[in-house]
Short mmCIF file of C-alpha atoms and ligand atoms in Angstrom, two decimals:
data_model
loop_
_atom_site.label_atom_id
_atom_site.label_comp_id
_atom_site.label_asym_id
_atom_site.label_seq_id
_atom_site.Cartn_x
_atom_site.Cartn_y
_atom_site.Cartn_z
CA UNK E 1 83.59 90.67 159.02
CA UNK E 2 82.15 91.38 162.48
CA UNK E 3 83.59 88.90 165.04
CA UNK E 4 81.26 86.59 166.94
CA UNK E 5 81.33 87.20 170.69
CA UNK E 6 79.43 84.18 172.06
CA UNK E 7 81.12 81.53 174.22
CA UNK E 8 81.21 78.02 172.75
CA UNK E 9 81.47 76.33 176.14
CA UNK E 10 78.55 78.26 177.66
CA UNK E 11 75.56 76.04 178.41
CA UNK E 12 72.07 77.18 179.16
CA UNK E 13 71.38 77.56 182.88
CA UNK E 14 69.99 74.54 184.74
CA UNK E 15 66.17 75.02 184.73
CA UNK E 16 64.68 76.61 187.88
CA UNK E 17 62.59 73.52 188.49
CA UNK E 18 65.76 71.42 188.58
CA UNK E 19 67.44 73.89 190.92
CA UNK E 20 64.48 73.65 193.33
CA UNK E 21 64.59 69.85 193.18
CA UNK E 22 68.32 69.92 193.92
CA UNK E 23 67.81 72.26 196.87
CA UNK E 24 65.20 69.89 198.26
CA UNK E 25 67.65 66.96 198.05
CA UNK E 26 70.30 69.09 199.75
CA UNK E 27 67.90 70.10 202.55
CA UNK E 28 67.01 66.44 203.12
CA UNK E 29 70.67 65.46 203.34
CA UNK E 30 69.95 62.11 201.69
CA UNK E 31 72.27 62.42 198.71
CA UNK E 32 73.35 58.80 198.48
CA UNK E 33 70.98 56.87 196.25
CA UNK E 34 70.27 54.21 198.88
CA UNK E 35 69.71 56.74 201.65
CA UNK E 36 65.93 56.76 201.57
CA UNK E 37 63.27 56.82 204.27
CA UNK E 38 60.50 54.20 204.40
CA UNK E 39 58.33 54.31 201.31
CA UNK E 40 60.50 56.94 199.59
CA UNK E 41 61.74 56.52 196.04
CA UNK E 42 65.01 58.43 195.69
CA UNK E 43 65.70 60.67 192.72
CA UNK E 44 68.22 58.20 191.23
CA UNK E 45 65.61 55.44 191.17
CA UNK E 46 63.02 57.85 189.82
CA UNK E 47 65.38 58.89 187.04
CA UNK E 48 65.95 55.25 186.07
CA UNK E 49 62.21 54.78 185.76
CA UNK E 50 61.76 57.95 183.74
CA UNK E 51 64.70 57.24 181.44
CA UNK E 52 63.60 53.63 180.79
CA UNK E 53 60.22 55.03 179.80
CA UNK E 54 61.75 57.69 177.54
CA UNK E 55 64.11 55.16 175.95
CA UNK E 56 61.37 52.52 175.63
CA UNK E 57 63.53 49.87 177.33
CA UNK E 58 62.72 47.58 180.23
CA UNK E 59 65.76 48.39 182.34
CA UNK E 60 67.92 51.37 183.13
CA UNK E 61 70.85 51.99 185.46
CA UNK E 62 71.98 55.48 186.45
CA UNK E 63 75.73 55.65 187.05
CA UNK E 64 78.66 58.00 187.44
CA UNK E 65 79.63 58.73 183.81
CA UNK E 66 79.12 57.70 180.22
CA UNK E 67 82.57 56.14 180.11
CA UNK E 68 81.76 54.15 183.24
CA UNK E 69 78.51 52.91 181.65
CA UNK E 70 80.55 51.69 178.65
CA UNK E 71 83.05 49.81 180.77
CA UNK E 72 80.51 48.03 182.98
CA UNK E 73 78.42 47.22 179.91
CA UNK E 74 81.44 45.47 178.40
CA UNK E 75 82.14 43.62 181.64
CA UNK E 76 78.50 42.64 182.15
CA UNK E 77 78.46 41.38 178.55
CA UNK E 78 81.25 38.98 179.47
CA UNK E 79 84.21 40.75 177.87
CA UNK E 80 87.38 39.55 179.62
CA UNK E 81 91.06 40.34 179.75
CA UNK E 82 92.70 40.21 176.32
CA UNK E 83 89.45 39.88 174.34
CA UNK E 84 89.21 41.83 171.08
CA UNK E 85 86.49 44.51 170.97
CA UNK E 86 85.58 46.18 167.68
CA UNK E 87 84.90 49.91 167.71
CA UNK E 88 84.89 52.96 165.46
CA UNK E 89 88.28 54.43 164.57
CA UNK E 90 86.65 57.88 164.84
CA UNK E 91 85.37 58.33 168.37
CA UNK E 92 86.21 60.05 171.64
CA UNK E 93 88.87 58.85 174.09
CA UNK E 94 86.39 57.40 176.69
CA UNK E 95 85.52 54.64 174.18
CA UNK E 96 88.97 53.03 173.76
CA UNK E 97 89.42 53.95 177.43
CA UNK E 98 86.42 51.80 178.45
CA UNK E 99 87.82 48.90 176.41
CA UNK E 100 91.19 49.31 178.15
CA UNK E 101 89.40 49.45 181.53
CA UNK E 102 88.27 45.84 181.13
CA UNK E 103 91.71 44.79 179.88
CA UNK E 104 90.37 44.19 176.38
CA UNK E 105 91.94 45.16 173.04
CA UNK E 106 90.46 47.83 170.75
CA UNK E 107 90.15 46.78 167.11
CA UNK E 108 89.46 50.00 165.22
CA UNK E 109 87.11 49.90 162.24
CA UNK E 110 87.35 52.45 159.44
CA UNK E 111 84.67 55.10 158.94
CA UNK E 112 83.07 56.39 155.76
CA UNK E 113 83.08 59.99 154.58
CA UNK E 114 79.66 60.33 156.23
CA UNK E 115 81.50 59.65 159.52
CA UNK E 116 79.82 56.33 160.26
CA UNK E 117 81.19 52.82 160.68
CA UNK E 118 82.30 51.23 157.39
CA UNK E 119 80.38 47.96 157.33
CA UNK E 120 82.70 46.32 154.80
CA UNK E 121 85.72 46.98 156.96
CA UNK E 122 83.70 45.77 159.95
CA UNK E 123 82.94 42.50 158.16
CA UNK E 124 86.64 42.02 157.37
CA UNK E 125 87.74 42.79 160.90
CA UNK E 126 85.16 40.48 162.47
CA UNK E 127 86.77 37.69 160.44
CA UNK E 128 90.36 38.73 161.12
CA UNK E 129 90.02 39.39 164.84
CA UNK E 130 87.44 36.80 165.86
CA UNK E 131 85.84 39.51 168.02
CA UNK E 132 82.43 38.68 169.44
CA UNK E 133 81.45 42.19 170.38
CA UNK E 134 81.11 45.59 168.73
CA UNK E 135 81.12 48.77 170.79
CA UNK E 136 79.47 51.00 168.21
CA UNK E 137 80.16 54.68 168.72
CA UNK E 138 77.62 56.85 166.94
CA UNK E 139 80.20 59.59 167.06
CA UNK E 140 78.94 63.17 166.75
CA UNK E 141 75.43 61.82 166.27
CA UNK E 142 75.87 60.05 162.93
CA UNK E 143 74.06 56.71 162.67
CA UNK E 144 75.26 54.04 160.25
CA UNK E 145 72.72 51.92 158.37
CA UNK E 146 71.40 50.25 161.51
CA UNK E 147 69.37 47.62 159.63
CA UNK E 148 72.37 46.49 157.60
CA UNK E 149 74.50 46.53 160.74
CA UNK E 150 72.01 44.40 162.70
CA UNK E 151 71.85 41.87 159.84
CA UNK E 152 75.62 41.63 159.59
CA UNK E 153 76.10 41.21 163.34
CA UNK E 154 73.41 38.59 163.54
CA UNK E 155 74.90 36.62 160.66
CA UNK E 156 78.32 36.67 162.34
CA UNK E 157 77.15 36.09 165.92
CA UNK E 158 78.57 39.40 167.17
CA UNK E 159 76.79 41.26 169.97
CA UNK E 160 76.31 45.00 170.03
CA UNK E 161 76.73 47.65 172.70
CA UNK E 162 75.94 51.19 171.58
CA UNK E 163 77.75 54.32 172.69
CA UNK E 164 74.98 56.91 172.41
CA UNK E 165 76.80 59.87 173.95
CA UNK E 166 75.76 62.01 170.95
CA UNK E 167 72.59 60.17 169.95
CA UNK E 168 70.39 60.41 173.02
CA UNK E 169 66.96 60.94 171.43
CA UNK E 170 68.10 60.10 167.87
CA UNK E 171 66.33 57.41 165.86
CA UNK E 172 66.77 55.11 162.88
CA UNK E 173 63.40 54.45 161.23
CA UNK E 174 61.61 55.38 164.43
CA UNK E 175 63.70 53.14 166.68
CA UNK E 176 65.79 54.92 169.28
CA UNK E 177 69.56 54.81 169.10
CA UNK E 178 70.61 52.50 171.93
CA UNK E 179 67.89 49.94 171.27
CA UNK E 180 69.57 47.96 168.49
CA UNK E 181 71.62 45.52 170.54
CA UNK E 182 72.31 44.30 174.02
CA UNK E 183 72.69 47.74 175.62
CA UNK E 184 72.77 51.50 175.11
CA UNK E 185 75.18 53.80 176.98
CA UNK E 186 74.47 57.50 177.49
CA UNK E 187 76.32 60.40 179.06
CA UNK E 188 74.88 63.29 181.07
CA UNK E 189 78.18 65.12 181.13
CA UNK E 190 77.85 68.89 180.64
CA UNK E 191 78.44 68.91 176.87
CA UNK E 192 75.87 66.22 176.03
CA UNK E 193 72.08 66.29 175.72
CA UNK E 194 71.38 66.39 179.46
CA UNK E 195 73.62 68.20 181.92
CA UNK E 196 74.47 66.97 185.42
CA UNK E 197 78.16 67.82 185.21
CA UNK E 198 79.02 64.13 185.13
CA UNK E 199 76.73 61.13 184.84
CA UNK E 200 75.78 58.09 182.79
CA UNK E 201 72.79 55.92 181.92
CA UNK E 202 72.86 52.32 180.78
CA UNK E 203 69.78 50.72 179.22
CA UNK E 204 68.91 47.18 178.16
CA UNK E 205 66.05 44.72 177.78
CA UNK E 206 68.19 41.80 178.95
CA UNK E 207 67.47 41.00 182.63
CA UNK E 208 70.57 38.86 183.32
CA UNK E 209 72.85 41.48 181.75
CA UNK E 210 71.22 44.29 183.71
CA UNK E 211 71.42 42.42 187.01
CA UNK E 212 75.18 42.03 186.53
CA UNK E 213 75.54 45.70 185.53
CA UNK E 214 73.63 46.91 188.60
CA UNK E 215 75.77 44.76 190.91
CA UNK E 216 78.94 45.97 189.18
CA UNK E 217 77.88 49.60 189.67
CA UNK E 218 78.13 49.08 193.43
CA UNK E 219 74.61 48.21 194.56
CA UNK E 220 75.73 46.15 197.59
CA UNK E 221 72.63 44.14 198.53
CA UNK E 222 70.34 47.11 197.90
CA UNK E 223 69.59 46.39 194.26
CA UNK E 224 65.88 46.28 195.04
CA UNK E 225 65.99 50.05 195.46
CA UNK E 226 66.52 50.57 191.75
CA UNK E 227 63.89 52.20 189.59
CA UNK E 228 64.03 50.02 186.48
CA UNK E 229 65.75 46.79 187.50
CA UNK E 230 64.97 43.16 186.64
CA UNK E 231 63.16 40.99 189.23
CA UNK E 232 65.12 39.83 192.32
CA UNK E 233 65.54 36.28 191.00
CA UNK E 234 68.05 37.54 188.40
CA UNK E 235 70.31 38.79 191.18
CA UNK E 236 70.19 35.59 193.23
CA UNK E 237 72.68 33.61 191.18
CA UNK E 238 75.19 36.40 190.51
CA UNK E 239 75.09 38.65 193.55
CA UNK E 240 78.00 36.95 195.33
CA UNK E 241 80.23 36.43 192.31
CA UNK E 242 79.95 39.93 190.80
CA UNK E 243 82.53 42.45 192.01
CA UNK E 244 81.48 45.88 193.30
CA UNK E 245 83.05 48.57 191.12
CA UNK E 246 81.43 51.60 192.71
CA UNK E 247 80.20 54.07 190.14
CA UNK E 248 76.71 55.00 191.32
CA UNK E 249 74.78 58.13 190.51
CA UNK E 250 73.69 60.21 193.51
CA UNK E 251 70.29 61.76 194.17
CA UNK E 252 71.56 65.29 193.69
CA UNK E 253 72.55 64.78 190.08
CA UNK E 254 69.49 62.65 189.38
CA UNK E 255 67.24 65.39 190.73
CA UNK E 256 68.54 67.94 188.24
CA UNK E 257 68.30 65.48 185.34
CA UNK E 258 64.61 64.63 185.80
CA UNK E 259 63.21 68.02 184.73
CA UNK E 260 65.77 68.20 181.91
CA UNK E 261 64.60 64.87 180.54
CA UNK E 262 61.08 66.24 180.26
CA UNK E 263 62.46 69.17 178.23
CA UNK E 264 64.61 67.00 175.92
CA UNK E 265 62.18 66.64 172.99
CA UNK E 266 61.78 70.42 172.82
CA UNK E 267 65.54 70.90 173.05
CA UNK E 268 66.12 68.42 170.23
CA UNK E 269 63.94 70.62 168.02
CA UNK E 270 65.93 73.68 169.07
CA UNK E 271 69.25 71.96 168.29
CA UNK E 272 68.03 70.88 164.89
CA UNK E 273 66.84 74.38 163.96
CA UNK E 274 70.35 75.61 164.66
CA UNK E 275 72.04 72.66 162.95
CA UNK E 276 69.86 72.93 159.83
CA UNK E 277 70.46 76.64 159.51
CA UNK E 278 74.26 76.30 159.69
CA UNK E 279 74.20 73.29 157.35
CA UNK E 280 72.20 75.22 154.79
CA UNK E 281 74.75 78.04 154.68
CA UNK E 282 77.79 75.73 154.63
CA UNK E 283 76.34 73.50 151.89
CA UNK E 284 76.53 76.45 149.55
CA UNK E 285 80.21 77.20 150.20
CA UNK E 286 82.64 75.99 147.51
CA UNK E 287 85.17 73.50 148.88
CA UNK E 288 83.05 72.58 151.91
CA UNK E 289 81.14 69.34 152.12
CA UNK E 290 78.73 68.32 154.86
CA UNK E 291 78.06 64.65 155.65
CA UNK E 292 74.96 63.20 154.03
CA UNK E 293 72.16 62.42 156.50
CA UNK E 294 70.07 59.45 155.37
CA UNK E 295 66.31 59.87 155.41
CA UNK E 296 65.94 56.94 157.84
CA UNK E 297 67.82 58.91 160.48
CA UNK E 298 66.26 61.34 162.98
CA UNK E 299 69.28 63.17 164.31
CA UNK E 300 70.06 65.52 167.17
CA UNK E 301 72.18 68.36 165.79
CA UNK E 302 74.05 69.22 168.98
CA UNK E 303 77.27 69.59 167.01
CA UNK E 304 78.16 69.98 163.36
CA UNK E 305 80.89 68.48 161.19
CA UNK E 306 82.07 69.46 157.74
CA UNK E 307 84.98 68.59 155.50
CA UNK E 308 87.38 70.59 153.38
CA UNK E 309 88.69 67.80 151.16
CA UNK E 310 92.29 68.20 150.05
CA UNK E 311 93.27 70.61 152.81
CA UNK E 312 96.78 70.03 154.18
CA UNK E 313 97.86 70.28 157.81
CA UNK E 314 99.22 73.80 157.54
CA UNK E 315 96.12 75.07 155.76
CA UNK E 316 93.87 73.36 158.29
CA UNK E 317 95.64 75.07 161.18
CA UNK E 318 95.44 78.38 159.35
CA UNK E 319 91.70 77.89 158.80
CA UNK E 320 91.12 77.05 162.47
CA UNK E 321 93.06 80.11 163.57
CA UNK E 322 91.29 82.44 161.09
CA UNK E 323 87.99 81.29 162.61
CA UNK E 324 89.29 81.67 166.13
CA UNK E 325 90.27 85.28 165.39
CA UNK E 326 86.66 85.91 164.43
CA UNK E 327 85.38 84.18 167.56
CA UNK E 328 84.43 80.81 166.04
CA UNK E 329 85.84 77.72 167.76
CA UNK E 330 86.41 74.88 165.33
CA UNK E 331 88.00 71.57 166.27
CA UNK E 332 90.18 69.82 163.75
CA UNK E 333 90.21 66.04 164.11
CA UNK E 334 93.22 65.62 161.81
CA UNK E 335 95.69 67.15 164.25
CA UNK E 336 98.37 64.62 165.34
CA UNK E 337 98.72 66.71 168.45
CA UNK E 338 95.69 66.04 170.74
CA UNK E 339 94.02 69.29 171.83
CA UNK E 340 91.49 69.62 174.70
CA UNK E 341 88.71 67.01 174.18
CA UNK E 342 89.83 66.24 170.63
CA UNK E 343 92.22 63.38 169.92
CA UNK E 344 92.44 60.56 167.38
CA UNK E 345 93.63 56.96 167.40
CA UNK E 346 97.27 57.99 166.98
CA UNK E 347 97.30 59.35 170.52
CA UNK E 348 95.63 56.33 172.18
CA UNK E 349 98.95 54.61 172.70
CA UNK E 350 97.60 52.15 175.28
CA UNK E 351 95.91 50.44 172.31
CA UNK E 352 97.86 48.52 169.67
CA UNK E 353 98.88 50.82 166.79
CA UNK E 354 96.66 50.19 163.76
CA UNK E 355 96.74 51.13 160.11
CA UNK E 356 93.62 53.18 159.27
CA UNK E 357 94.35 55.02 156.03
CA UNK E 358 90.71 55.81 155.16
CA UNK E 359 89.88 57.25 158.56
CA UNK E 360 93.15 59.21 158.64
CA UNK E 361 92.41 60.70 155.26
CA UNK E 362 88.87 61.70 156.29
CA UNK E 363 89.98 63.16 159.61
CA UNK E 364 92.74 65.18 157.96
CA UNK E 365 90.07 67.41 156.41
CA UNK E 366 87.36 67.20 159.06
CA UNK E 367 86.20 70.11 161.20
CA UNK E 368 83.80 70.02 164.08
CA UNK E 369 81.89 72.57 166.09
CA UNK E 370 79.62 72.45 169.13
CA UNK E 371 76.22 74.06 168.90
CA UNK E 372 75.32 75.15 172.44
CA UNK E 373 71.65 76.00 172.94
CA UNK E 374 72.78 79.27 174.48
CA UNK E 375 73.33 80.45 170.86
CA UNK E 376 70.36 82.06 169.10
CA UNK E 377 69.45 81.37 165.48
CA UNK E 378 70.92 84.78 164.67
CA UNK E 379 74.18 83.71 166.34
CA UNK E 380 74.19 80.54 164.25
CA UNK E 381 73.74 82.50 161.04
CA UNK E 382 76.60 84.78 162.03
CA UNK E 383 78.87 81.80 162.81
CA UNK E 384 78.04 80.11 159.50
CA UNK E 385 78.86 83.31 157.63
CA UNK E 386 82.22 83.57 159.38
CA UNK E 387 83.07 79.97 158.41
CA UNK E 388 82.05 80.65 154.80
CA UNK E 389 84.14 83.84 154.78
CA UNK E 390 87.27 82.18 156.23
CA UNK E 391 86.89 79.20 153.89
CA UNK E 392 86.99 81.63 150.97
CA UNK E 393 90.02 83.38 152.39
CA UNK E 394 92.05 80.28 153.22
CA UNK E 395 91.92 78.50 149.94
CA UNK E 396 92.93 74.89 149.61
CA UNK E 397 95.96 74.63 147.34
CA UNK E 398 95.24 71.18 145.92
CA UNK E 399 91.74 71.97 144.57
C1 PLP A 401 81.29 62.11 176.12
C2 PLP A 401 81.46 60.83 175.44
C3 PLP A 401 81.42 59.61 176.11
C4 PLP A 401 81.28 59.45 177.59
O1 PLP A 401 81.79 60.48 178.28
P1 PLP A 401 81.80 60.73 179.86
O2 PLP A 401 82.53 62.01 179.92
O3 PLP A 401 82.53 59.58 180.45
O4 PLP A 401 80.39 60.81 180.34
C5 PLP A 401 81.51 58.45 175.35
N1 PLP A 401 81.62 58.50 174.02
C6 PLP A 401 81.66 59.64 173.34
C7 PLP A 401 81.73 59.60 171.86
C8 PLP A 401 81.58 60.86 174.02
O5 PLP A 401 81.63 62.00 173.34
#
């Protein structure tokens, strides 16, 4: 088997148009979002306008990171010290981190083998915990049945904030991920769907919520310089009682995101070509299962997950290392030892320890791989063949 020589952390270059826009901001020297000359709309405000339009929401706030967007969304939604917040047991560390940032308590909800929130466990845990809010993490781009979720939450009086770090541009029956509850939170960190190094976007249709979020983000009394903010009257009552928790986006980062946003629909198609090709090969490999994608879902295949049911820890590590030798970087979510970006609830020791047997069992056989757009379709075929080859070589003893 010929090894693969591509680099899994290599992104595509920032488009030339974005580089020119960034150079223009640098030449002007007005990098701070409120540093504008008369009549000028800064890039951060322009990005908020453009993203609200893309997302089909009334309001948008550009801020410093996806994790920051999550934490101010929770705070603006009224979550206070000691409150329980429901969230997926399978997610990335910034999610329980955002809950901890507002002094709240994570209540982890089990996932299904299709890697989405288990609505039965959610129902149970709403009752047990009395939580009034769900921070839904559509982890690795998998959407749960959003209609059933919305019905359940409505019946129980629970509000919804969506973590859309992997679902920017994804839809459920034509409705964009992020638009199912009070707010959607997005990340423009390098490994997500738009790349400004770090960055976050928060969207909502609720004017009172968005006024609080904008003030929290550190708008001083300059909130009228936002690109997609509610009318001034919504700020009047809360502007003196809302703390400033500086986490603004600057014009430099916004300037490089604007041209990328215009290219997002085309990039989603490119991701899905790669995702579908790899999925097709892996679906035919004995002992490998890929999560089912419901027909209501329009996904963005920026990463791929697959399971090897029955694999034990030693075999999983052997499988990861056999791939690594052939140049393919798989992440294994079942590892008790957190590695790089990958950790699971056992290592989030600032949260109360919780018993999550279903999620643990799923994660113990779950593998994950990034699909950078710098890889060609040929590269993707090669990678899929290496995974198929190593899966054949490292057999699972219990099946
Ligand atoms: C990346 C990510 C975030 C937010 O990340 P930042 O690095 O803070 O922008 C939130 N949730 C998930 C699932 C993520 O992968």
